[in-house]
Amino acid sequence: MRHLKIINGRIITPYRVLHNATLLVSAGRIAAISQGDIDAPEAFVIDAAGDYVAPGFIDIHVHGGGDHDFMDGTEEAFHAIAAIHARHGTTSMTPTTLSCEPVDLLATLETYERICGQKSPGATFLGMHLEGPYFAMNQRGAQDPRYIRNPDVAEYRMLTTRFPSIRRWSAAPELPGALDFADWLRSKNILPAWAHTDALYNEILVAFERGYTHATHLYSAMQGVTRKGAARYAGAIEAAFLIDEMTVEIIADGIHLPPPLLQLVCKLKGPGRTALITDAMRGAGMPPGESILGGRHNGLAVIIEDGVAKLPDGSAFAGSVATADRLVRNMIQLAGQPLCDAVRMMTSTPAAIMGVGDRKGSLIPGMDADIVLFDDQISIRCTIVEGNVVYTKEKEHDAQR
Ligand SMILES: [Zn+2]
């Protein structure tokens, strides 16, 4: 299909919503956007019938879905996760690992390198995100304590040299060697993100100056204001708010953070510095019940109930089962944010954080044709990745008949 034309849409551009508008796709890129019709007689036409036409959703922290986890290390898992999240509007994602056996990490990274040139049945990949293992034991959450350790120079130099697909790495910046680690990542053009940390305000300030410019799942596995004796100290959360240039991401499943905290983050950081993430594990898109966090053969047993994954004793959440459409809907319906701001937090902001804002995350001529159509309830009707329709609701209904 060379040309694709979407008509009768409410097109969300970076600046406004165009009603009854037309968008033309040519050779995988956005060719034109117009308030009226665009003359393209040979184009395949999709009638949006008044639905929103938005940039495709970008999930920069996701572990799995559809009963697969990237830590399974198989091509099947990568393709299945890309497909299930595309049904919920995601057009690109950053596959995320966990603290694990080095051999399992290698398997996942090698699989990524292998599938990179292949055609994806859904979302495309923006490079790997390593979550751990350089974390504060005290703030490990659902990360497996057997693998948590301080930064290991030989290990991270080997991994980042061997696997250029690593684009982001989450670590606790107060650990011995963690600042040198950030210097190394920056020299490789990899985003250092701070996470699972005991750092207080001052340590985050120093870390920011050394390159830790992004907060991984704000509020989860980190401290706010703490008291030692009579004195009170500002925590990592306050640092994220006070440092204007710090970007943050939030698990907006409506469970990890209650609506007032979603609102607070939007109020203090704004939609240009806040990304929505699913942090989804394999249970996304699956019914409630027993599941596994991490690789299928040696992950942690968890339970999915009440729309979230939990440790079996209920002591901590163990990742979400959210999808991107649910995050956008929550920001509108639970947190009272304007639709365009909610969309921005799921599109151009995460694109900018991952350094791909020049080609993804906005509907502007010349950008990749990553597009999603949805109604007022953010129910996804069609997902287009680089000009290819990878999901349509109508087709699914036809198949079910
Ligand atoms: Zn995660």
mmCIF file of C-alpha atoms and ligand atoms in Angstrom:
data_model
loop_
_atom_site.group_PDB
_atom_site.id
_atom_site.type_symbol
_atom_site.label_atom_id
_atom_site.label_comp_id
_atom_site.label_asym_id
_atom_site.label_seq_id
_atom_site.Cartn_x
_atom_site.Cartn_y
_atom_site.Cartn_z
ATOM 1 C CA MET A 1 0.000 0.000 0.000
ATOM 2 C CA ARG A 2 1.722 3.192 -1.166
ATOM 3 C CA HIS A 3 -0.800 5.782 -0.053
ATOM 4 C CA LEU A 4 -3.225 5.713 2.833
ATOM 5 C CA LYS A 5 -5.801 8.424 3.442
ATOM 6 C CA ILE A 6 -7.658 8.919 6.726
ATOM 7 C CA ILE A 7 -10.756 11.068 6.311
ATOM 8 C CA ASN A 8 -13.356 12.607 8.688
ATOM 9 C CA GLY A 9 -10.997 12.549 11.644
ATOM 10 C CA ARG A 10 -10.504 14.736 14.664
ATOM 11 C CA ILE A 11 -6.770 14.993 14.098
ATOM 12 C CA ILE A 12 -4.606 15.794 17.126
ATOM 13 C CA THR A 13 -1.635 17.836 15.922
ATOM 14 C CA PRO A 14 0.926 19.215 18.392
ATOM 15 C CA TYR A 15 -0.935 22.506 18.418
ATOM 16 C CA ARG A 16 -4.672 21.820 18.148
ATOM 17 C CA VAL A 17 -7.445 19.455 17.167
ATOM 18 C CA LEU A 18 -8.508 19.702 13.519
ATOM 19 C CA HIS A 19 -12.122 18.635 12.964
ATOM 20 C CA ASN A 20 -13.320 16.863 9.789
ATOM 21 C CA ALA A 21 -9.693 16.680 8.764
ATOM 22 C CA THR A 22 -7.706 14.462 6.404
ATOM 23 C CA LEU A 23 -4.315 12.840 6.881
ATOM 24 C CA LEU A 24 -2.326 11.371 4.001
ATOM 25 C CA VAL A 25 0.336 8.693 4.482
ATOM 26 C CA SER A 26 2.921 7.970 1.830
ATOM 27 C CA ALA A 27 5.738 5.408 2.010
ATOM 28 C CA GLY A 28 5.407 4.985 5.769
ATOM 29 C CA ARG A 29 5.527 8.686 6.575
ATOM 30 C CA ILE A 30 2.945 11.375 7.142
ATOM 31 C CA ALA A 31 2.725 13.224 3.815
ATOM 32 C CA ALA A 32 0.083 15.853 4.531
ATOM 33 C CA ILE A 33 -2.553 16.973 7.018
ATOM 34 C CA SER A 34 -5.413 19.191 5.927
ATOM 35 C CA GLN A 35 -8.571 20.679 7.336
ATOM 36 C CA GLY A 36 -10.347 19.731 4.104
ATOM 37 C CA ASP A 37 -9.904 16.891 1.618
ATOM 38 C CA ILE A 38 -6.570 15.915 0.080
ATOM 39 C CA ASP A 39 -6.549 14.827 -3.536
ATOM 40 C CA ALA A 40 -5.073 11.300 -3.662
ATOM 41 C CA PRO A 41 -7.206 9.163 -6.009
ATOM 42 C CA GLU A 42 -5.174 5.962 -5.627
ATOM 43 C CA ALA A 43 -5.023 6.014 -1.831
ATOM 44 C CA PHE A 44 -6.579 3.345 0.389
ATOM 45 C CA VAL A 45 -9.186 5.248 2.438
ATOM 46 C CA ILE A 46 -10.001 4.812 6.124
ATOM 47 C CA ASP A 47 -13.090 6.724 7.282
ATOM 48 C CA ALA A 48 -12.445 7.819 10.867
ATOM 49 C CA ALA A 49 -16.153 8.715 11.154
ATOM 50 C CA GLY A 50 -15.427 11.467 13.679
ATOM 51 C CA ASP A 51 -12.999 9.466 15.825
ATOM 52 C CA TYR A 52 -9.792 10.981 17.131
ATOM 53 C CA VAL A 53 -6.698 10.498 14.981
ATOM 54 C CA ALA A 54 -3.687 10.710 17.295
ATOM 55 C CA PRO A 55 0.016 9.876 17.226
ATOM 56 C CA GLY A 56 0.595 6.221 18.149
ATOM 57 C CA PHE A 57 1.279 5.574 21.831
ATOM 58 C CA ILE A 58 4.889 5.176 22.977
ATOM 59 C CA ASP A 59 5.532 2.973 26.029
ATOM 60 C CA ILE A 60 9.073 3.463 27.319
ATOM 61 C CA HIS A 61 8.797 0.991 30.216
ATOM 62 C CA VAL A 62 7.115 -2.339 29.479
ATOM 63 C CA HIS A 63 8.050 -5.917 30.406
ATOM 64 C CA GLY A 64 5.411 -7.990 28.692
ATOM 65 C CA GLY A 65 1.803 -8.829 27.887
ATOM 66 C CA GLY A 66 -0.380 -11.581 26.472
ATOM 67 C CA ASP A 67 1.316 -14.130 28.808
ATOM 68 C CA HIS A 68 4.789 -13.346 27.434
ATOM 69 C CA ASP A 69 7.695 -11.477 29.031
ATOM 70 C CA PHE A 70 10.738 -10.065 27.249
ATOM 71 C CA MET A 71 12.760 -12.055 29.814
ATOM 72 C CA ASP A 72 11.445 -15.250 28.200
ATOM 73 C CA GLY A 73 14.153 -14.379 25.695
ATOM 74 C CA THR A 74 12.326 -15.793 22.676
ATOM 75 C CA GLU A 75 11.432 -14.199 19.358
ATOM 76 C CA GLU A 76 7.884 -15.410 19.906
ATOM 77 C CA ALA A 77 7.682 -13.364 23.122
ATOM 78 C CA PHE A 78 8.898 -10.158 21.436
ATOM 79 C CA HIS A 79 6.430 -10.520 18.575
ATOM 80 C CA ALA A 80 3.504 -11.459 20.823
ATOM 81 C CA ILE A 81 4.072 -8.514 23.186
ATOM 82 C CA ALA A 82 4.374 -6.126 20.225
ATOM 83 C CA ALA A 83 1.076 -7.445 18.850
ATOM 84 C CA ILE A 84 -0.976 -7.396 22.066
ATOM 85 C CA HIS A 85 0.012 -3.838 22.966
ATOM 86 C CA ALA A 86 -0.646 -2.622 19.409
ATOM 87 C CA ARG A 87 -4.269 -3.635 19.924
ATOM 88 C CA HIS A 88 -4.318 -1.058 22.723
ATOM 89 C CA GLY A 89 -2.765 1.739 20.668
ATOM 90 C CA THR A 90 0.962 1.288 21.282
ATOM 91 C CA THR A 91 3.038 1.786 18.133
ATOM 92 C CA SER A 92 6.508 1.727 19.668
ATOM 93 C CA MET A 93 7.979 0.503 22.933
ATOM 94 C CA THR A 94 11.166 0.058 24.895
ATOM 95 C CA PRO A 95 11.402 -3.606 25.991
ATOM 96 C CA THR A 96 12.449 -3.702 29.640
ATOM 97 C CA THR A 97 14.415 -6.345 31.558
ATOM 98 C CA LEU A 98 14.580 -7.156 35.291
ATOM 99 C CA SER A 99 17.378 -8.005 37.712
ATOM 100 C CA CYS A 100 18.161 -11.566 36.646
ATOM 101 C CA GLU A 101 20.809 -14.218 35.927
ATOM 102 C CA PRO A 102 23.419 -12.710 33.558
ATOM 103 C CA VAL A 103 22.826 -15.568 31.133
ATOM 104 C CA ASP A 104 19.122 -14.717 30.913
ATOM 105 C CA LEU A 105 19.883 -11.041 30.281
ATOM 106 C CA LEU A 106 22.242 -12.046 27.476
ATOM 107 C CA ALA A 107 19.552 -14.235 25.931
ATOM 108 C CA THR A 108 17.039 -11.369 25.889
ATOM 109 C CA LEU A 109 19.554 -8.883 24.453
ATOM 110 C CA GLU A 110 20.626 -11.368 21.785
ATOM 111 C CA THR A 111 17.009 -11.987 20.832
ATOM 112 C CA TYR A 112 16.450 -8.248 20.459
ATOM 113 C CA GLU A 113 19.420 -7.977 18.076
ATOM 114 C CA ARG A 114 18.023 -10.890 16.040
ATOM 115 C CA ILE A 115 14.474 -9.615 15.682
ATOM 116 C CA CYS A 116 15.470 -6.022 14.941
ATOM 117 C CA GLY A 117 15.555 -6.445 11.178
ATOM 118 C CA GLN A 118 12.342 -8.501 11.096
ATOM 119 C CA LYS A 119 8.896 -7.168 10.333
ATOM 120 C CA SER A 120 6.965 -6.730 13.582
ATOM 121 C CA PRO A 121 3.306 -7.817 13.772
ATOM 122 C CA GLY A 122 2.608 -4.808 15.974
ATOM 123 C CA ALA A 123 4.563 -2.083 17.741
ATOM 124 C CA THR A 124 8.159 -1.360 16.785
ATOM 125 C CA PHE A 125 11.007 -1.323 19.291
ATOM 126 C CA LEU A 126 13.026 1.746 20.308
ATOM 127 C CA GLY A 127 15.900 -0.135 21.933
ATOM 128 C CA MET A 128 16.239 -1.956 25.242
ATOM 129 C CA HIS A 129 15.729 -0.611 28.752
ATOM 130 C CA LEU A 130 17.668 -2.431 31.462
ATOM 131 C CA GLU A 131 15.892 -2.160 34.827
ATOM 132 C CA GLY A 132 18.553 -3.261 37.304
ATOM 133 C CA PRO A 133 20.454 -4.989 38.733
ATOM 134 C CA TYR A 134 22.271 -1.985 40.275
ATOM 135 C CA PHE A 135 19.637 -1.136 42.868
ATOM 136 C CA ALA A 136 19.293 -0.390 46.587
ATOM 137 C CA MET A 137 18.345 -3.690 48.255
ATOM 138 C CA ASN A 138 16.059 -1.765 50.576
ATOM 139 C CA GLN A 139 13.979 -0.462 47.644
ATOM 140 C CA ARG A 140 13.951 -3.598 45.506
ATOM 141 C CA GLY A 141 10.164 -3.921 45.379
ATOM 142 C CA ALA A 142 9.474 -6.985 43.242
ATOM 143 C CA GLN A 143 13.037 -7.173 41.845
ATOM 144 C CA ASP A 144 14.655 -10.508 42.776
ATOM 145 C CA PRO A 145 17.097 -9.873 45.699
ATOM 146 C CA ARG A 146 19.422 -12.674 44.535
ATOM 147 C CA TYR A 147 20.617 -10.496 41.656
ATOM 148 C CA ILE A 148 20.739 -6.995 43.171
ATOM 149 C CA ARG A 149 24.278 -5.586 43.397
ATOM 150 C CA ASN A 150 26.441 -2.480 42.978
ATOM 151 C CA PRO A 151 27.494 -1.246 39.523
ATOM 152 C CA ASP A 152 30.089 -3.568 37.995
ATOM 153 C CA VAL A 153 32.390 -1.686 35.619
ATOM 154 C CA ALA A 154 33.504 -4.701 33.600
ATOM 155 C CA GLU A 155 29.935 -5.936 33.258
ATOM 156 C CA TYR A 156 28.316 -2.705 32.090
ATOM 157 C CA ARG A 157 31.152 -1.839 29.731
ATOM 158 C CA MET A 158 30.916 -5.280 28.136
ATOM 159 C CA LEU A 159 27.112 -5.154 27.794
ATOM 160 C CA THR A 160 26.861 -1.641 26.346
ATOM 161 C CA THR A 161 29.704 -2.286 23.920
ATOM 162 C CA ARG A 162 28.336 -5.608 22.748
ATOM 163 C CA PHE A 163 24.692 -4.530 22.571
ATOM 164 C CA PRO A 164 24.187 -1.095 20.973
ATOM 165 C CA SER A 165 20.450 -1.731 21.324
ATOM 166 C CA ILE A 166 20.651 -0.712 25.009
ATOM 167 C CA ARG A 167 19.152 2.797 25.026
ATOM 168 C CA ARG A 168 18.233 3.296 28.668
ATOM 169 C CA TRP A 169 19.413 1.874 32.011
ATOM 170 C CA SER A 170 17.727 2.327 35.404
ATOM 171 C CA ALA A 171 19.938 2.295 38.513
ATOM 172 C CA ALA A 172 20.179 3.656 42.075
ATOM 173 C CA PRO A 173 22.493 6.686 41.858
ATOM 174 C CA GLU A 174 23.700 6.575 45.500
ATOM 175 C CA LEU A 175 25.475 3.220 45.074
ATOM 176 C CA PRO A 176 29.297 3.092 44.912
ATOM 177 C CA GLY A 177 30.317 3.658 41.293
ATOM 178 C CA ALA A 178 26.849 4.763 40.149
ATOM 179 C CA LEU A 179 27.976 8.243 39.042
ATOM 180 C CA ASP A 180 30.873 6.881 36.972
ATOM 181 C CA PHE A 181 28.327 4.466 35.523
ATOM 182 C CA ALA A 182 26.198 7.445 34.393
ATOM 183 C CA ASP A 183 29.256 9.067 32.768
ATOM 184 C CA TRP A 184 29.819 5.860 30.833
ATOM 185 C CA LEU A 185 26.189 5.604 29.728
ATOM 186 C CA ARG A 186 26.152 9.218 28.556
ATOM 187 C CA SER A 187 29.333 8.605 26.541
ATOM 188 C CA LYS A 188 27.409 5.828 24.769
ATOM 189 C CA ASN A 189 24.308 8.018 24.266
ATOM 190 C CA ILE A 190 22.307 5.819 26.676
ATOM 191 C CA LEU A 191 19.781 7.435 29.040
ATOM 192 C CA PRO A 192 20.606 6.880 32.744
ATOM 193 C CA ALA A 193 17.388 6.792 34.776
ATOM 194 C CA TRP A 194 17.207 6.672 38.564
ATOM 195 C CA ALA A 195 15.152 3.960 40.203
ATOM 196 C CA HIS A 196 14.757 1.614 43.186
ATOM 197 C CA THR A 197 16.783 4.091 45.252
ATOM 198 C CA ASP A 198 17.334 5.226 48.842
ATOM 199 C CA ALA A 199 18.742 8.570 47.642
ATOM 200 C CA LEU A 200 17.545 11.782 49.268
ATOM 201 C CA TYR A 201 17.223 15.195 47.640
ATOM 202 C CA ASN A 202 20.932 16.098 47.709
ATOM 203 C CA GLU A 203 21.994 12.814 46.165
ATOM 204 C CA ILE A 204 19.444 13.150 43.356
ATOM 205 C CA LEU A 205 20.687 16.685 42.680
ATOM 206 C CA VAL A 206 24.264 15.408 42.261
ATOM 207 C CA ALA A 207 22.995 12.484 40.180
ATOM 208 C CA PHE A 208 21.041 14.820 37.883
ATOM 209 C CA GLU A 209 24.202 16.827 37.218
ATOM 210 C CA ARG A 210 25.977 13.597 36.235
ATOM 211 C CA GLY A 211 23.279 12.560 33.784
ATOM 212 C CA TYR A 212 20.431 10.900 35.700
ATOM 213 C CA THR A 213 17.812 13.169 34.122
ATOM 214 C CA HIS A 214 14.835 10.802 34.212
ATOM 215 C CA ALA A 215 12.931 9.293 37.151
ATOM 216 C CA THR A 216 11.779 5.697 36.688
ATOM 217 C CA HIS A 217 8.189 5.073 37.894
ATOM 218 C CA LEU A 218 8.001 8.138 40.158
ATOM 219 C CA TYR A 219 6.774 7.337 43.710
ATOM 220 C CA SER A 220 7.466 3.599 43.340
ATOM 221 C CA ALA A 221 10.602 2.257 45.107
ATOM 222 C CA MET A 222 11.876 5.642 46.287
ATOM 223 C CA GLN A 223 11.435 7.993 49.239
ATOM 224 C CA GLY A 224 9.697 11.282 49.774
ATOM 225 C CA VAL A 225 10.175 13.440 52.857
ATOM 226 C CA THR A 226 11.900 11.461 55.636
ATOM 227 C CA ARG A 227 12.692 12.250 59.262
ATOM 228 C CA LYS A 228 15.889 11.340 61.083
ATOM 229 C CA GLY A 229 15.676 12.282 64.732
ATOM 230 C CA ALA A 230 14.198 15.759 64.866
ATOM 231 C CA ALA A 231 15.323 16.768 61.373
ATOM 232 C CA ARG A 232 13.269 16.432 58.231
ATOM 233 C CA TYR A 233 14.866 15.775 54.825
ATOM 234 C CA ALA A 234 13.523 16.289 51.318
ATOM 235 C CA GLY A 235 13.532 13.008 49.433
ATOM 236 C CA ALA A 236 13.990 11.815 45.880
ATOM 237 C CA ILE A 237 10.368 12.627 45.018
ATOM 238 C CA GLU A 238 10.787 16.259 46.038
ATOM 239 C CA ALA A 239 13.982 16.398 43.942
ATOM 240 C CA ALA A 240 12.031 15.217 40.900
ATOM 241 C CA PHE A 241 9.554 18.038 41.441
ATOM 242 C CA LEU A 242 12.072 20.770 42.262
ATOM 243 C CA ILE A 243 14.481 20.141 39.376
ATOM 244 C CA ASP A 244 12.474 21.581 36.485
ATOM 245 C CA GLU A 245 14.426 19.779 33.754
ATOM 246 C CA MET A 246 13.990 16.349 35.358
ATOM 247 C CA THR A 247 11.594 14.174 33.374
ATOM 248 C CA VAL A 248 9.440 11.591 35.127
ATOM 249 C CA GLU A 249 7.298 8.615 34.211
ATOM 250 C CA ILE A 250 4.250 7.360 36.080
ATOM 251 C CA ILE A 251 2.417 4.061 36.104
ATOM 252 C CA ALA A 252 -1.014 5.548 35.444
ATOM 253 C CA ASP A 253 -2.972 2.317 35.879
ATOM 254 C CA GLY A 254 -5.008 4.078 38.585
ATOM 255 C CA ILE A 255 -3.757 1.591 41.197
ATOM 256 C CA HIS A 256 -0.032 2.199 41.679
ATOM 257 C CA LEU A 257 -0.782 5.912 42.147
ATOM 258 C CA PRO A 258 -4.187 7.174 43.320
ATOM 259 C CA PRO A 259 -5.851 9.974 41.327
ATOM 260 C CA PRO A 260 -4.635 12.850 43.585
ATOM 261 C CA LEU A 261 -1.010 11.831 42.996
ATOM 262 C CA LEU A 262 -1.594 11.600 39.234
ATOM 263 C CA GLN A 263 -3.005 15.121 39.442
ATOM 264 C CA LEU A 264 -0.099 16.359 41.574
ATOM 265 C CA VAL A 265 2.502 15.071 39.110
ATOM 266 C CA CYS A 266 0.689 16.783 36.216
ATOM 267 C CA LYS A 267 0.399 20.009 38.192
ATOM 268 C CA LEU A 268 4.076 20.131 39.168
ATOM 269 C CA LYS A 269 5.800 18.606 36.113
ATOM 270 C CA GLY A 270 3.312 19.336 33.326
ATOM 271 C CA PRO A 271 2.564 17.175 30.278
ATOM 272 C CA GLY A 272 5.891 18.063 28.623
ATOM 273 C CA ARG A 273 7.935 16.399 31.372
ATOM 274 C CA THR A 274 5.635 13.536 32.370
ATOM 275 C CA ALA A 275 5.461 10.253 30.454
ATOM 276 C CA LEU A 276 2.827 7.593 31.034
ATOM 277 C CA ILE A 277 4.156 4.033 31.224
ATOM 278 C CA THR A 278 2.418 0.687 31.576
ATOM 279 C CA ASP A 279 5.329 -1.118 33.352
ATOM 280 C CA ALA A 280 3.179 -4.055 32.239
ATOM 281 C CA MET A 281 4.205 -7.627 33.006
ATOM 282 C CA ARG A 282 3.026 -10.743 31.148
ATOM 283 C CA GLY A 283 -0.447 -10.505 32.702
ATOM 284 C CA ALA A 284 -1.444 -7.494 30.539
ATOM 285 C CA GLY A 285 -4.281 -8.551 28.269
ATOM 286 C CA MET A 286 -4.805 -11.755 30.323
ATOM 287 C CA PRO A 287 -7.518 -12.815 32.807
ATOM 288 C CA PRO A 288 -6.870 -12.627 36.611
ATOM 289 C CA GLY A 289 -5.075 -15.501 38.370
ATOM 290 C CA GLU A 290 -1.584 -16.872 38.943
ATOM 291 C CA SER A 291 1.224 -15.509 36.802
ATOM 292 C CA ILE A 292 4.996 -15.088 36.750
ATOM 293 C CA LEU A 293 7.035 -11.908 37.005
ATOM 294 C CA GLY A 294 10.135 -12.191 34.825
ATOM 295 C CA GLY A 295 11.258 -15.169 32.746
ATOM 296 C CA ARG A 296 8.863 -18.080 32.473
ATOM 297 C CA HIS A 297 11.302 -20.615 33.954
ATOM 298 C CA ASN A 298 12.872 -18.741 36.862
ATOM 299 C CA GLY A 299 10.713 -15.680 37.534
ATOM 300 C CA LEU A 300 8.774 -14.861 40.695
ATOM 301 C CA ALA A 301 5.327 -16.289 41.309
ATOM 302 C CA VAL A 302 2.795 -13.439 41.453
ATOM 303 C CA ILE A 303 -0.947 -13.099 41.487
ATOM 304 C CA ILE A 304 -3.091 -10.892 39.276
ATOM 305 C CA GLU A 305 -6.169 -9.484 40.974
ATOM 306 C CA ASP A 306 -8.018 -6.160 41.108
ATOM 307 C CA GLY A 307 -6.385 -5.063 37.843
ATOM 308 C CA VAL A 308 -2.766 -5.285 39.091
ATOM 309 C CA ALA A 309 0.000 -7.860 39.715
ATOM 310 C CA LYS A 310 0.932 -8.434 43.379
ATOM 311 C CA LEU A 311 3.449 -10.498 45.324
ATOM 312 C CA PRO A 312 1.597 -13.577 46.646
ATOM 313 C CA ASP A 313 1.623 -12.192 50.236
ATOM 314 C CA GLY A 314 0.191 -8.890 48.987
ATOM 315 C CA SER A 315 3.177 -6.908 50.412
ATOM 316 C CA ALA A 316 3.993 -5.087 47.165
ATOM 317 C CA PHE A 317 2.764 -4.559 43.633
ATOM 318 C CA ALA A 318 4.716 -6.628 41.128
ATOM 319 C CA GLY A 319 4.177 -4.646 37.976
ATOM 320 C CA SER A 320 0.994 -3.596 36.282
ATOM 321 C CA VAL A 321 -1.278 -5.262 33.762
ATOM 322 C CA ALA A 322 -2.162 -1.941 32.159
ATOM 323 C CA THR A 323 -2.240 -1.072 28.481
ATOM 324 C CA ALA A 324 -1.601 2.372 26.995
ATOM 325 C CA ASP A 325 -5.271 3.095 26.201
ATOM 326 C CA ARG A 326 -6.129 2.527 29.871
ATOM 327 C CA LEU A 327 -3.417 5.014 30.947
ATOM 328 C CA VAL A 328 -4.742 7.757 28.661
ATOM 329 C CA ARG A 329 -8.331 7.069 29.753
ATOM 330 C CA ASN A 330 -7.305 7.216 33.445
ATOM 331 C CA MET A 331 -5.544 10.554 33.053
ATOM 332 C CA ILE A 332 -8.742 12.005 31.579
ATOM 333 C CA GLN A 333 -11.382 10.239 33.678
ATOM 334 C CA LEU A 334 -9.567 9.789 37.038
ATOM 335 C CA ALA A 335 -7.075 12.662 37.022
ATOM 336 C CA GLY A 336 -9.169 15.248 35.159
ATOM 337 C CA GLN A 337 -6.524 16.093 32.557
ATOM 338 C CA PRO A 338 -7.447 17.538 29.130
ATOM 339 C CA LEU A 339 -7.459 14.872 26.399
ATOM 340 C CA CYS A 340 -4.661 16.518 24.431
ATOM 341 C CA ASP A 341 -2.416 16.612 27.520
ATOM 342 C CA ALA A 342 -3.122 12.939 28.263
ATOM 343 C CA VAL A 343 -2.242 12.044 24.657
ATOM 344 C CA ARG A 344 0.925 14.152 24.792
ATOM 345 C CA MET A 345 2.106 12.263 27.891
ATOM 346 C CA MET A 346 1.724 8.996 25.947
ATOM 347 C CA THR A 347 3.281 10.252 22.675
ATOM 348 C CA SER A 348 5.569 13.265 22.152
ATOM 349 C CA THR A 349 6.875 13.432 25.735
ATOM 350 C CA PRO A 350 8.098 9.808 25.885
ATOM 351 C CA ALA A 351 9.463 10.213 22.336
ATOM 352 C CA ALA A 352 11.521 13.208 23.465
ATOM 353 C CA ILE A 353 12.758 11.378 26.574
ATOM 354 C CA MET A 354 14.030 8.516 24.401
ATOM 355 C CA GLY A 355 15.570 10.922 21.881
ATOM 356 C CA VAL A 356 13.277 9.990 18.964
ATOM 357 C CA GLY A 357 11.060 13.076 19.004
ATOM 358 C CA ASP A 358 12.328 14.086 15.572
ATOM 359 C CA ARG A 359 10.596 11.111 13.947
ATOM 360 C CA LYS A 360 7.962 9.792 16.379
ATOM 361 C CA GLY A 361 5.297 11.034 18.764
ATOM 362 C CA SER A 362 3.651 13.822 16.717
ATOM 363 C CA LEU A 363 1.429 14.083 13.670
ATOM 364 C CA ILE A 364 3.557 16.367 11.515
ATOM 365 C CA PRO A 365 4.399 15.875 7.797
ATOM 366 C CA GLY A 366 7.690 13.995 7.477
ATOM 367 C CA MET A 367 7.286 12.018 10.702
ATOM 368 C CA ASP A 368 6.792 8.237 10.814
ATOM 369 C CA ALA A 369 3.156 7.325 10.145
ATOM 370 C CA ASP A 370 2.518 5.868 13.627
ATOM 371 C CA ILE A 371 -1.167 6.609 14.115
ATOM 372 C CA VAL A 372 -4.004 5.486 16.336
ATOM 373 C CA LEU A 373 -7.766 6.019 15.957
ATOM 374 C CA PHE A 374 -9.991 6.025 19.043
ATOM 375 C CA ASP A 375 -13.354 7.274 20.269
ATOM 376 C CA ASP A 376 -14.266 9.486 23.233
ATOM 377 C CA GLN A 377 -13.830 6.531 25.608
ATOM 378 C CA ILE A 378 -10.285 5.957 24.244
ATOM 379 C CA SER A 379 -11.443 2.649 22.801
ATOM 380 C CA ILE A 380 -8.918 1.829 20.062
ATOM 381 C CA ARG A 381 -10.386 1.357 16.607
ATOM 382 C CA CYS A 382 -7.287 1.170 14.433
ATOM 383 C CA THR A 383 -3.517 1.126 14.936
ATOM 384 C CA ILE A 384 -1.082 2.036 12.164
ATOM 385 C CA VAL A 385 2.678 1.458 12.479
ATOM 386 C CA GLU A 386 4.947 3.154 9.943
ATOM 387 C CA GLY A 387 2.077 3.278 7.462
ATOM 388 C CA ASN A 388 0.934 -0.342 7.940
ATOM 389 C CA VAL A 389 -2.430 -1.100 9.544
ATOM 390 C CA VAL A 390 -1.554 -3.625 12.291
ATOM 391 C CA TYR A 391 -4.894 -3.658 14.086
ATOM 392 C CA THR A 392 -8.499 -2.773 13.333
ATOM 393 C CA LYS A 393 -11.434 -3.407 15.613
ATOM 394 C CA GLU A 394 -13.743 -4.135 12.670
ATOM 395 C CA LYS A 395 -11.520 -6.944 11.450
ATOM 396 C CA GLU A 396 -11.475 -8.480 14.870
ATOM 397 C CA HIS A 397 -15.271 -8.418 15.002
ATOM 398 C CA ASP A 398 -15.453 -9.978 11.537
ATOM 399 C CA ALA A 399 -13.114 -12.760 12.669
ATOM 400 C CA GLN A 400 -15.244 -13.455 15.722
ATOM 401 C CA ARG A 401 -18.426 -13.884 13.681
HETATM 402 ZN ZN ZN B 1 9.561 -2.123 35.419
#
